[in-house]
């Protein structure tokens, strides 16, 4: 399989095909589930088109805890099947499907009671290891207080009597989702972002497609398909309303995370801490830590849930209970909020709603999938395509995505093993080669080809020490980035990994993206202006005391895309 570029030219060709052809499957939604469905369908030999109103992973799929895990707390709910399924997927991603994007991470579970809690938690973690199957990660270990403090010196001595260390995995969710979409394109899927569904196309009572608005050009067209799959997450009800009915009800639960520099917490392991209603993770993230999450009901703007000052203070208060040097608001580099699409149930608490997914026939020709968790996206995609296949006239082969590596996976381990030789051959420091391999895998050679022609692109981006200028150009030429926000928020994490929220980087990378996307000086200036307005609105929202005032502040910024907020 040859890699394909999600280039501006590719988007134009795919939009032209959408206007002219009819497909076996039309997918609405470019999050991890929608991208997974496109890949699943394409690798079964089906023709598939996917449309996304903003950008790949622009909603929930870029705002998770970045963990590929079974979910220890689901063991307490005795949901063994969900944990077993998720751990199987974790193993596939680590070993075969995306080893360049998914990597091991350890967590320390502090104990406050020396006997019963160690026994209770130890049994749970042992079961977690056992359900994980093949030993692709280290087994858990019981630690004394001294051993735990050696591992994480920032912990207060009186915050624990001992600890258990166990292993899970983490991923850059937005990059992973984009790479699923790009792999789907390599297998023949037709894709378009900034393509919003504004209605459904019917023949009698049957849904036979969707009316799509190209938000870059402002034009509408019908996109036809034998089966339409609604994979829009928290927007699922919106699409079901277009059909006039819906069998799946989704409730949105807001979870926020904060990002702090690595030097604010000294430790060689992440932390998992119990809270009153859930758990709090402190997760290693390159030269930063991610802290999250919250779990509260949300009934305001779906595109851009806002984190309030109360949300941020909640996380700081909980983590400061165990830290020797408390974190303050001045330590916070970035904040992001996302919405979980939970299947509505009888419980009033969102933390008790189902993380399992559901697939239902909303109307003839329209299937809706909702719920689930990021780790099990591939299983969700399989179930959705299986449901659609039952109504297709041809025989549809079985799912093969459990043995279909994503672009960048093939050859990654070999390149990693010879990374020092590789660095000598191309004339870069080995740390930069490691950086590229851990973000692009074997596709790193494409970026190095760009550097061979323009060595200056090997410099670091102004205001964002973790990224190179070549990555900004590559995001526009190969990864489907159409706007500054796509690059700074999802292709990289500059928007939450710098204290200025990426303002300096925006001015540095806009001309590089513009070279690929054909921006003139006015367009470059307009992109920077839109990004600056978005940052200002987010920062203002994070000073507000509650959800409603935070949402109102966040909605003050208009979107660079036609017809929405940024």
PDB file of C-alpha atoms in Angstrom, residues 16 106 125 365-366 496 516 532:
ATOM      1  CA  UNK A  16     -15.664  16.185  -7.415  1.00  0.00           C
ATOM      2  CA  UNK A 106       2.956   3.562  33.729  1.00  0.00           C
ATOM      3  CA  UNK A 125      -4.846  -4.753  39.024  1.00  0.00           C
ATOM      4  CA  UNK A 365     -30.917   3.519   4.735  1.00  0.00           C
ATOM      5  CA  UNK A 366     -29.639   5.352   7.851  1.00  0.00           C
ATOM      6  CA  UNK A 496      -2.214  23.780  24.800  1.00  0.00           C
ATOM      7  CA  UNK A 516       0.714  24.972   0.222  1.00  0.00           C
ATOM      8  CA  UNK A 532      -5.968  35.100  18.013  1.00  0.00           C
TER       9      UNK A 532
END
